[in-house]
Amino acid sequence: MTRRHLTLLFVVALAVVWPFLSDFSTTVFSYIALYSLVAAGLVMLTGVGGMTSFGQAAFVAIGAYATAWVCTSPTTAGALAALPPALVPWLGLVLGLVLTFLVAWSLGAITVKLSGHYLPLCTIAWGLSLYYLFGNLQFLGGQTGITGLPALSIFGFSLASPRVLGPVIWAVLLLALWALHNLLDSREGRAIRALKSGQLMAESMGVDTARHRVKVFVLAALLAALSGWLYAHMQRFVNPTPFGLNIGIEYLFMAVVGGAGHLWGAVLGATLITLLKEQLQDWLPRLLGASGNFEQIVFGLLMVLVLQRFAEGLWPTIARWSTRVLKPDVEKAPRAAQALPSRPLPPTGELLLEAAGVTKRFGGLVANSNVNMTLRAGEVHALIGPNGAGKSTFFNMISGVDDPTEGQVRLIGTPMNGRPSRDFAALGLGRTFQHVRLLGDRSVLENVALGAHLRGRKGWLASMLRLDRAEEADLLAEARRQIERCGLGEYADLPAASLALGQQRVVEIARALAGQPAALLLDEPAAGLRHLEKQALARLLSQLRAEGLGILVVEHDMEFVMNLADRVTVLEFGCVIAEGTPEAIQRNPRVLDAYLGGGDEVPVPAPVHVAPGTVLGATR
Ligand code: ADP
Ligand code: MG
């Protein structure tokens, strides 16, 4: 039995036992599906996207109130009199989704760029505001709410009780889980996962992080609104109570206890919390001999316990147990991959990157002072200098991470001042990071495929509906090709974090290559590599140079630099003190002085002998 079989078994079992469940049980199971829908949105937002929200209950409220108003208001009754009554709730759904879209997009545009504690605090703030708004709007019934909602009906078949509406809610949930699962397993899904690691890496791969964050936020809100619509027509009345901040916290609780990074964790969390709440509400008052919301206290304690024992939630633990019993899903044979469209590299010798008079000031500190530098196609240019010389600062200036205070940066003829790093990526700049930035729990293959983000076109909807499979196969094939080219083929399907640090640096190079760059910027690529691995890296870079790439390396390993580079630029205190061939640089008295004075290694290279057959990553 595989995991897919188990899912199918679960669905079939639910369908088989449904007619034999008591009315009470069908209601509870319907609630579980409604909560799961909201929690699944939170898994996308919080677990995958890294944005915590306490305010989802407010979006459930918009979905519920929109349809309640459309179905019962005297204002709409006149206008909709001509419409068959069975269609009115569907109009309520459309209104709810449109309203939620507008509210979530505006709220998201303002709040999701906030970092740290500010975003969760903001979600609490608007969660509370919307809750009180609903309680105070007289046309929505104030604290009393709205009663007399019609039941849903499909093709004349009434869905009046949870016994018949429940299966519909579960079908909606399963469909949503399928679509979300597809989304996560796509080019756009990789971009969403990259959001969690911060803006720097994702933007350098060409991902518009601000837009993706807002889109995930809106997606989670729409799922909540859908749940609210179904809820309203199951209950047949709405009032503000079920949309308070405490319920918003409970939704988050469900996602976190289940396992915020896993879609099925949402269902598990919603099930556990709902059943537990049901039991506790029964038992605690009897046990304590007094009435009150004692279950909230128990929940708080439970949350602390669960998070102590299972920091990732319960789902990963269950999934680990299940792998002992279950066989892995049989993957369909991969589609025949086509080569991705490729752009021609600029001819050897052409100017790729040009920094003219680049100055960067941090307050009074001048980190780069009037730095001029060029990178041409088909050369390796090394940037060296003692610690604090301004190398990393300069790296940021020429990759769009930061803007020069003065001076010009051009990439393949285009002025780049003021443009974000994803524009640099789009024009043909690939880069690695001094501190490795990989998604450690994702496979090497997925990490490298993220580098090819800009070479795909398919969007969210296409991914959700599985219409992206041909393109996805091409992207993954390209990623695998780059991994093999860098000598890491046997590690492609392992989690990136399981590789040695030196190998992870090489994964970053493969990821940059997947973007088909003309210029490659490498920040200390040899750090952490063993001797043989350094030799293999040198061979790879020589090969890339021969293919016509322009490579800029910041590197401390002088032996590596002097044997590989065609030109070397030396920075000291933010100024260029020398530029020339490795031989000339090694004889330059100012350079020797800077290194001796700076206490860094004296650049005395030994010739590197590259042994044939050395493969990167051969040692772990
Ligand atoms: P390198 O990479 O050559 O070791 P850096 O570019 O990191 O040097 O730093 C150059 C100088 O600029 C250092 O004195 C450093 O303290 C300063 N610096 C770098 N980034 C910032 C910043 N964001 N704010 C203030 N000072 C900075
Ligand atoms: Mg540095």
XYZ file of C-alpha atoms and ligand atoms in Angstrom:
648
model
C 0.000 0.000 0.000
C 1.252 3.469 -0.826
C 0.390 6.858 0.608
C -1.897 7.569 -2.336
C -3.785 4.325 -1.640
C -4.155 5.318 2.008
C -5.661 8.675 1.032
C -8.099 6.899 -1.259
C -8.936 4.423 1.485
C -9.667 7.300 3.867
C -12.055 8.917 1.369
C -13.809 5.636 0.614
C -14.104 4.761 4.313
C -15.616 8.156 5.059
C -18.119 7.727 2.229
C -19.073 4.227 3.372
C -19.620 5.055 7.047
C -21.334 8.402 6.367
C -24.918 7.047 6.032
C -24.528 5.169 9.333
C -23.235 8.133 11.349
C -25.580 9.846 13.793
C -26.845 13.325 12.934
C -24.577 14.720 15.597
C -21.520 12.990 14.109
C -22.255 14.236 10.589
C -22.388 17.766 12.001
C -19.054 17.318 13.755
C -17.448 15.879 10.624
C -18.818 18.741 8.549
C -17.269 21.215 10.973
C -13.960 19.397 10.737
C -13.941 19.894 6.965
C -14.903 23.570 7.318
C -12.075 24.183 9.792
C -9.635 22.157 7.683
C -10.286 24.444 4.735
C -9.220 27.497 6.754
C -6.296 25.631 8.324
C -5.086 24.483 4.887
C -4.907 28.136 3.853
C -2.889 28.802 6.999
C -0.516 25.964 6.128
C 0.197 27.741 2.833
C 0.523 31.130 4.518
C 2.297 30.273 7.753
C 3.908 26.879 7.355
C 5.068 27.224 3.772
C 5.196 30.981 3.215
C 6.444 31.909 6.691
C 3.768 34.554 7.419
C 1.877 34.107 10.679
C -1.765 35.211 10.755
C -4.141 35.282 13.715
C -6.795 37.014 11.661
C -8.193 34.316 9.347
C -11.528 34.202 11.182
C -12.238 37.682 9.815
C -12.122 36.343 6.248
C -14.422 33.470 7.223
C -16.767 36.187 8.453
C -16.655 38.077 5.155
C -17.591 34.889 3.287
C -20.422 34.135 5.724
C -21.839 37.654 6.039
C -21.696 38.377 2.308
C -23.966 35.484 1.483
C -26.194 36.117 4.510
C -26.726 39.694 3.362
C -27.369 38.785 -0.280
C -29.844 36.062 0.705
C -31.849 37.990 3.322
C -31.521 41.742 2.833
C -34.634 43.605 1.654
C -32.293 45.720 -0.486
C -31.202 42.740 -2.564
C -34.593 41.010 -2.470
C -36.071 43.560 -4.868
C -33.164 43.494 -7.266
C -32.879 39.701 -7.287
C -36.605 38.954 -7.459
C -36.310 37.833 -11.063
C -33.577 35.299 -10.208
C -34.485 31.696 -9.296
C -34.123 31.510 -5.466
C -31.712 28.585 -5.717
C -29.176 30.802 -7.483
C -29.118 33.556 -4.847
C -26.650 31.799 -2.470
C -24.253 31.355 -5.392
C -24.397 35.081 -5.932
C -23.544 35.366 -2.239
C -20.490 33.187 -2.850
C -19.329 35.390 -5.702
C -19.808 38.537 -3.619
C -17.985 36.974 -0.662
C -15.017 35.923 -2.766
C -14.798 39.283 -4.561
C -15.015 41.214 -1.278
C -12.456 38.947 0.368
C -10.170 39.326 -2.622
C -10.356 43.123 -2.415
C -9.966 43.310 1.366
C -7.171 40.719 1.472
C -5.294 42.291 -1.398
C -5.377 45.752 0.204
C -4.551 44.434 3.690
C -1.877 42.156 2.262
C -0.252 44.897 0.209
C 0.166 46.941 3.387
C 0.958 44.253 5.950
C 2.791 41.276 4.454
C 5.965 43.223 3.804
C 6.236 43.783 7.547
C 8.803 41.551 9.159
C 9.296 39.940 12.546
C 6.517 40.406 15.094
C 4.857 43.211 13.183
C 2.933 41.044 10.756
C 1.292 38.798 13.413
C 0.478 41.917 15.444
C -1.133 43.505 12.403
C -3.249 40.408 11.742
C -4.496 40.620 15.328
C -5.304 44.294 14.785
C -7.397 43.835 11.644
C -8.871 40.598 12.968
C -10.255 42.560 15.907
C -11.336 45.528 13.751
C -13.338 43.380 11.348
C -14.890 41.439 14.243
C -16.157 44.606 15.900
C -17.209 46.048 12.556
C -19.511 43.066 11.932
C -20.894 43.367 15.460
C -21.720 47.042 14.988
C -23.136 47.221 11.476
C -26.891 47.432 11.927
C -27.702 46.252 8.404
C -25.851 43.030 9.282
C -27.893 42.561 12.415
C -25.376 43.816 14.974
C -24.600 41.339 17.766
C -27.786 39.371 17.032
C -26.724 38.610 13.484
C -28.812 37.437 10.553
C -31.223 34.505 10.611
C -33.264 32.699 7.996
C -30.575 31.868 5.444
C -31.783 29.470 2.755
C -30.223 26.044 2.347
C -27.972 25.457 -0.628
C -29.365 23.442 -3.464
C -27.661 21.928 -6.465
C -29.774 21.034 -9.541
C -32.914 21.180 -7.439
C -31.445 18.864 -4.817
C -31.612 20.521 -1.404
C -28.552 20.384 0.865
C -30.477 21.333 3.961
C -28.883 19.120 6.631
C -25.248 18.352 7.447
C -25.956 14.778 6.357
C -26.260 15.903 2.732
C -24.205 19.112 2.888
C -21.302 17.394 4.702
C -20.191 15.288 1.720
C -20.240 18.440 -0.428
C -18.044 20.257 2.106
C -15.648 17.306 2.196
C -15.546 17.225 -1.607
C -14.688 20.941 -1.651
C -11.948 20.340 0.945
C -10.438 17.411 -0.946
C -10.491 19.391 -4.177
C -8.794 22.321 -2.453
C -6.131 20.028 -0.971
C -5.504 18.537 -4.399
C -5.105 21.986 -5.977
C -2.839 23.243 -3.175
C -0.743 20.105 -3.360
C -0.344 20.641 -7.106
C 0.578 24.262 -6.556
C 3.293 23.332 -4.073
C 4.640 20.743 -6.496
C 5.366 23.285 -9.237
C 7.579 26.132 -10.318
C 5.374 28.622 -8.468
C 5.365 26.348 -5.417
C 9.148 26.478 -5.276
C 8.907 30.265 -5.378
C 6.409 30.192 -2.483
C 8.668 27.924 -0.430
C 11.583 30.275 -1.114
C 9.696 33.141 0.584
C 10.424 31.650 3.984
C 14.171 32.036 3.566
C 13.800 35.784 3.133
C 13.796 38.155 0.255
C 17.457 38.109 -0.769
C 17.787 34.609 -2.216
C 14.338 34.403 -3.812
C 14.693 37.788 -5.520
C 18.096 36.783 -6.879
C 16.411 33.803 -8.534
C 13.997 36.190 -10.217
C 11.052 35.724 -7.847
C 8.922 38.803 -7.208
C 8.686 38.139 -3.477
C 6.338 41.010 -2.616
C 3.823 39.842 -5.208
C 4.072 36.197 -4.182
C 3.566 37.049 -0.523
C 0.412 39.014 -1.288
C -0.848 36.218 -3.535
C -0.386 33.556 -0.838
C -2.125 35.852 1.600
C -5.079 36.305 -0.756
C -5.219 32.563 -1.457
C -5.452 31.746 2.261
C -8.131 34.428 2.687
C -10.208 33.050 -0.214
C -10.125 29.555 1.290
C -11.332 31.035 4.581
C -14.142 32.901 2.794
C -15.205 29.709 1.009
C -15.372 27.986 4.377
C -17.457 30.898 5.689
C -19.937 30.614 2.843
C -20.438 26.879 3.441
C -20.658 27.487 7.187
C -23.368 30.125 6.782
C -25.548 27.826 4.695
C -25.030 24.907 7.042
C -25.910 26.933 10.173
C -28.571 28.978 8.328
C -27.745 31.972 10.525
C -24.676 34.073 11.259
C -23.605 36.248 14.189
C -20.189 37.679 15.108
C -19.297 35.161 17.851
C -17.653 32.437 15.713
C -15.396 34.984 14.013
C -13.640 36.453 17.059
C -9.933 36.656 17.654
C -9.984 33.539 19.862
C -11.281 31.552 16.883
C -8.541 33.074 14.729
C -6.041 31.768 17.258
C -7.738 28.375 17.208
C -7.336 28.120 13.428
C -3.633 28.817 13.785
C -3.513 26.283 16.592
C -5.020 23.637 14.287
C -2.439 24.296 11.578
C 0.473 24.291 14.016
C -0.546 21.213 16.012
C -1.208 19.256 12.825
C 2.048 20.377 11.254
C 2.120 23.825 9.697
C 4.266 22.705 6.781
C 1.940 19.930 5.590
C -1.478 20.157 3.966
C -2.772 16.978 5.611
C -1.508 18.358 8.893
C -4.328 20.915 8.598
C -6.929 18.134 8.456
C -5.269 16.272 11.307
C -5.093 19.412 13.447
C -8.695 20.396 12.715
C -9.882 16.878 13.544
C -7.982 16.616 16.808
C -8.940 20.057 18.046
C -12.601 19.715 17.094
C -13.026 16.283 18.675
C -11.060 17.262 21.749
C -13.039 20.449 22.203
C -16.264 18.485 21.926
C -15.147 16.039 24.625
C -13.641 18.644 26.928
C -16.730 20.844 26.789
C -18.693 17.821 27.961
C -16.350 16.478 30.573
C -14.559 19.390 32.180
C -17.629 21.146 33.663
C -18.845 17.806 35.025
C -15.435 17.017 36.425
C -14.974 20.444 37.990
C -18.588 20.861 38.979
C -18.802 24.349 37.484
C -19.582 25.750 34.059
C -17.073 27.788 32.041
C -14.747 27.669 29.054
C -12.265 25.386 30.758
C -11.287 23.791 27.449
C -9.371 26.962 26.528
C -7.058 26.418 29.494
C -6.457 22.806 28.562
C -5.797 23.857 24.946
C -3.157 26.335 26.052
C -1.353 23.689 28.088
C -1.669 21.171 25.273
C -0.182 23.571 22.763
C 2.875 24.025 24.972
C 3.240 20.260 25.382
C 2.790 19.392 21.726
C 5.224 22.053 20.576
C 7.764 20.847 23.145
C 7.594 17.272 21.882
C 6.754 17.849 18.216
C 8.132 21.214 17.122
C 7.016 20.614 13.539
C 3.545 19.466 14.552
C 2.213 15.922 14.610
C 2.034 15.190 10.885
C 5.781 14.775 10.198
C 6.019 12.237 13.025
C 3.065 10.267 11.682
C 4.472 10.477 8.160
C 7.774 9.081 9.428
C 6.008 6.145 11.118
C 3.962 5.553 8.001
C 7.027 5.220 5.774
C 7.860 2.050 7.727
C 4.566 0.494 6.672
C 3.799 2.198 3.393
C 5.584 1.807 0.112
C 6.617 5.000 -1.667
C 4.224 6.180 -4.365
C 5.098 4.881 -7.788
C 6.193 7.886 -9.775
C 4.902 8.020 -13.292
C 7.655 7.692 -15.852
C 8.928 11.221 -16.422
C 7.688 12.871 -19.583
C 10.160 13.198 -22.375
C 11.709 16.549 -21.533
C 12.354 19.146 -24.168
C 15.259 21.543 -23.911
C 14.151 24.837 -22.401
C 14.356 27.845 -24.670
C 17.865 29.204 -24.299
C 19.368 32.552 -25.058
C 22.679 32.930 -26.866
C 25.629 33.926 -24.681
C 27.299 37.231 -25.569
C 30.472 36.675 -27.653
C 33.762 36.262 -25.785
C 35.312 39.578 -24.832
C 32.020 41.473 -24.718
C 31.469 43.734 -21.742
C 28.971 42.067 -19.370
C 29.161 43.986 -16.150
C 30.492 47.462 -15.637
C 30.859 49.420 -12.411
C 31.854 53.039 -12.964
C 32.836 55.225 -10.026
C 30.815 53.186 -7.535
C 30.778 54.712 -4.062
C 28.823 53.417 -1.088
C 28.546 55.283 2.178
C 27.003 53.923 5.366
C 26.553 57.168 7.287
C 30.081 58.440 7.664
C 31.749 55.157 6.703
C 32.858 54.855 3.080
C 32.639 51.124 2.299
C 33.352 51.542 -1.445
C 35.069 54.591 -2.830
C 35.010 55.296 -6.565
C 35.400 51.648 -7.571
C 35.730 50.899 -11.283
C 35.533 47.344 -12.475
C 34.536 45.407 -15.570
C 33.675 41.789 -16.264
C 33.870 40.417 -19.797
C 32.447 37.298 -21.371
C 34.918 34.424 -21.248
C 37.068 35.588 -18.328
C 37.459 34.839 -14.636
C 37.910 38.036 -12.672
C 38.839 37.753 -9.006
C 38.067 40.358 -6.375
C 40.343 40.079 -3.356
C 41.192 42.177 -0.335
C 41.602 41.944 3.431
C 38.581 41.582 5.703
C 36.456 44.704 5.801
C 37.865 45.949 2.485
C 34.370 46.324 1.035
C 34.133 43.238 -1.181
C 30.716 42.101 0.022
C 29.399 45.648 -0.187
C 30.586 45.881 -3.786
C 29.059 42.479 -4.537
C 25.713 43.827 -3.336
C 26.042 46.926 -5.530
C 26.567 44.919 -8.706
C 23.817 42.366 -8.008
C 20.946 44.701 -7.189
C 20.820 43.910 -3.467
C 21.753 47.480 -2.600
C 22.087 50.715 -4.539
C 25.327 52.708 -4.900
C 25.381 56.134 -3.252
C 27.179 57.391 -6.351
C 28.282 55.850 -9.610
C 26.800 53.660 -12.303
C 26.250 49.913 -12.675
C 25.523 48.479 -16.126
C 24.662 44.893 -17.008
C 25.034 43.923 -20.680
C 24.610 47.558 -21.653
C 21.566 48.285 -19.453
C 21.809 50.872 -16.646
C 20.815 49.000 -13.473
C 20.810 51.654 -10.734
C 17.670 51.428 -8.634
C 16.545 48.106 -10.098
C 15.828 45.039 -7.942
C 17.996 41.932 -8.100
C 15.315 39.964 -9.960
C 15.890 42.349 -12.892
C 19.585 41.457 -12.763
C 18.613 37.779 -12.865
C 16.304 38.378 -15.825
C 19.099 40.054 -17.781
C 21.522 37.168 -17.220
C 23.214 37.477 -13.845
C 23.561 34.386 -11.670
C 25.023 34.413 -8.178
C 25.860 32.396 -5.104
C 25.958 33.547 -1.483
C 28.801 33.768 1.001
C 26.489 32.223 3.599
C 24.809 29.352 1.773
C 21.122 30.000 1.172
C 19.397 26.753 0.285
C 16.045 25.327 1.349
C 17.581 22.655 3.553
C 14.586 20.330 3.795
C 13.930 20.338 0.032
C 15.847 18.149 -2.385
C 18.923 19.329 -4.239
C 16.885 18.970 -7.432
C 14.156 21.333 -6.220
C 16.718 23.851 -5.022
C 18.437 23.889 -8.378
C 15.136 24.031 -10.261
C 14.346 27.254 -8.392
C 17.297 28.751 -10.261
C 15.427 28.157 -13.524
C 12.374 30.069 -12.246
C 12.505 32.716 -14.960
C 12.719 30.117 -17.718
C 9.182 28.895 -17.006
C 5.936 30.724 -17.693
C 3.085 28.730 -16.143
C 1.231 30.557 -13.369
C -0.676 29.596 -10.221
C -3.902 28.496 -11.834
C -2.175 26.328 -14.419
C -0.112 24.725 -11.654
C -3.156 24.042 -9.480
C -4.917 22.353 -12.378
C -1.847 20.328 -13.364
C -1.599 22.080 -16.748
C 2.087 22.757 -16.184
C 3.384 19.199 -16.386
C 5.241 19.496 -19.708
C 7.017 22.674 -18.646
C 7.723 21.237 -15.181
C 9.365 18.166 -16.716
C 11.572 20.441 -18.818
C 12.556 22.535 -15.799
C 13.408 19.487 -13.685
C 15.378 17.926 -16.527
C 17.371 21.133 -16.881
C 18.009 21.199 -13.124
C 19.206 17.593 -13.194
C 21.497 18.397 -16.113
C 23.124 21.251 -14.175
C 23.507 19.088 -11.059
C 25.250 16.405 -13.085
C 27.416 18.984 -14.789
C 28.593 20.100 -11.361
C 29.339 16.523 -10.329
C 26.559 16.113 -7.756
C 24.312 13.762 -9.738
C 24.119 11.102 -7.036
C 22.856 13.646 -4.480
C 20.071 15.129 -6.626
C 17.202 13.593 -4.660
C 18.608 14.094 -1.155
C 17.605 17.017 1.069
C 20.059 19.854 0.497
C 20.846 20.084 4.224
C 22.207 16.519 4.226
C 25.171 17.545 2.045
C 28.492 18.813 3.362
C 28.855 22.596 3.398
C 31.319 22.575 0.517
C 28.899 20.577 -1.604
C 26.091 22.939 -0.711
C 28.193 25.728 -2.222
C 28.399 23.727 -5.418
C 24.613 23.229 -5.340
C 24.358 27.023 -5.306
C 26.529 27.165 -8.422
C 24.301 24.598 -10.132
C 21.259 26.663 -9.115
C 22.809 29.780 -10.637
C 23.656 27.874 -13.834
C 20.065 26.679 -14.172
C 19.143 30.326 -14.767
C 21.386 30.318 -17.814
C 23.483 33.299 -16.757
C 25.926 35.233 -18.918
C 27.679 36.601 -15.836
C 28.253 34.513 -12.725
C 29.093 36.107 -9.372
C 30.520 33.718 -6.793
C 31.048 34.756 -3.180
C 33.792 32.576 -1.682
C 32.934 29.432 -3.670
C 35.952 27.468 -2.426
C 35.325 28.013 1.289
C 34.717 24.681 2.984
C 35.826 22.578 0.013
C 38.504 19.912 0.361
C 41.587 20.022 -1.793
C 40.320 17.647 -4.469
C 36.958 19.388 -4.505
C 38.671 22.737 -5.018
C 40.498 21.302 -7.990
C 37.268 19.996 -9.459
C 35.614 23.379 -8.871
C 38.510 25.074 -10.646
C 38.003 22.727 -13.576
C 34.264 23.443 -13.692
C 34.875 27.196 -13.654
C 37.535 26.876 -16.371
C 35.068 24.942 -18.467
C 32.364 27.576 -17.942
C 34.860 30.259 -18.932
C 35.659 28.322 -22.089
C 31.945 28.195 -22.866
C 31.899 31.983 -22.743
C 30.608 32.868 -19.270
C 32.055 35.813 -17.417
C 32.831 34.840 -13.809
C 33.545 37.175 -10.919
C 34.836 35.479 -7.762
C 35.358 36.911 -4.330
C 37.726 34.457 -2.702
C 40.166 34.173 0.167
C 42.020 31.113 -1.075
C 44.956 32.721 -2.887
C 46.189 29.515 -4.432
C 42.755 28.980 -5.948
C 42.457 32.587 -7.147
C 45.923 32.989 -8.619
C 45.732 29.769 -10.599
C 42.283 30.375 -11.972
C 41.818 34.102 -12.556
C 42.658 35.981 -15.715
C 42.510 39.301 -13.890
C 42.606 40.255 -10.233
C 41.284 43.420 -8.608
C 42.468 44.240 -5.103
C 40.369 46.305 -2.699
C 41.634 47.936 0.470
C 39.578 50.269 2.674
C 36.978 50.432 -0.091
C 39.435 51.600 -2.788
C 40.934 49.680 -5.697
C 44.660 49.574 -4.991
C 45.687 47.331 -7.881
C 44.306 45.581 -10.938
C 46.103 43.229 -13.294
C 47.149 39.674 -14.083
C 47.780 37.315 -11.164
C 51.540 37.511 -11.777
C 51.574 41.309 -11.694
C 49.391 41.379 -8.572
C 51.679 39.000 -6.688
C 54.646 41.295 -7.315
C 52.774 44.506 -6.536
C 54.357 46.044 -3.424
C 51.134 47.795 -2.356
C 49.269 44.523 -2.429
C 51.937 42.693 -0.438
C 51.917 45.541 2.038
C 48.121 45.488 2.358
C 48.092 41.769 3.029
C 51.008 41.858 5.466
C 49.573 44.918 7.180
C 46.082 43.413 7.207
C 47.361 40.219 8.763
C 45.804 38.135 5.994
C 47.463 35.294 4.204
C 50.381 36.347 1.961
C 49.450 35.464 -1.590
C 52.004 32.794 -2.447
C 50.421 30.315 -4.809
C 51.618 26.856 -5.635
C 50.677 25.552 -9.063
C 47.452 23.606 -8.944
C 47.630 20.244 -10.562
C 44.157 19.157 -11.598
C 44.023 15.400 -11.431
C 41.928 13.874 -14.199
C 38.706 12.277 -13.060
C 38.326 14.308 -9.869
C 34.628 14.728 -9.296
C 33.149 17.446 -7.147
C 31.430 16.046 -4.133
C 33.297 12.758 -4.393
C 34.043 13.041 -0.699
C 31.471 13.876 1.901
P 34.459 42.568 3.128
O 33.374 41.799 2.489
O 35.539 42.969 2.182
O 35.025 41.866 4.299
P 32.346 44.469 3.718
O 31.918 44.947 2.385
O 31.516 43.475 4.390
O 33.865 43.964 3.662
O 32.464 45.731 4.683
C 33.142 46.929 4.327
C 32.925 47.951 5.421
O 31.583 48.433 5.362
C 33.143 47.399 6.819
O 33.789 48.382 7.577
C 31.745 47.150 7.313
O 31.679 47.282 8.700
C 30.958 48.249 6.612
N 29.573 47.861 6.347
C 29.168 46.841 5.549
N 27.813 46.776 5.494
C 27.361 47.779 6.287
C 26.051 48.254 6.648
N 24.926 47.666 6.167
N 25.958 49.295 7.491
C 27.082 49.891 7.983
N 28.326 49.517 7.674
C 28.483 48.474 6.845
Mg 32.594 39.734 2.957
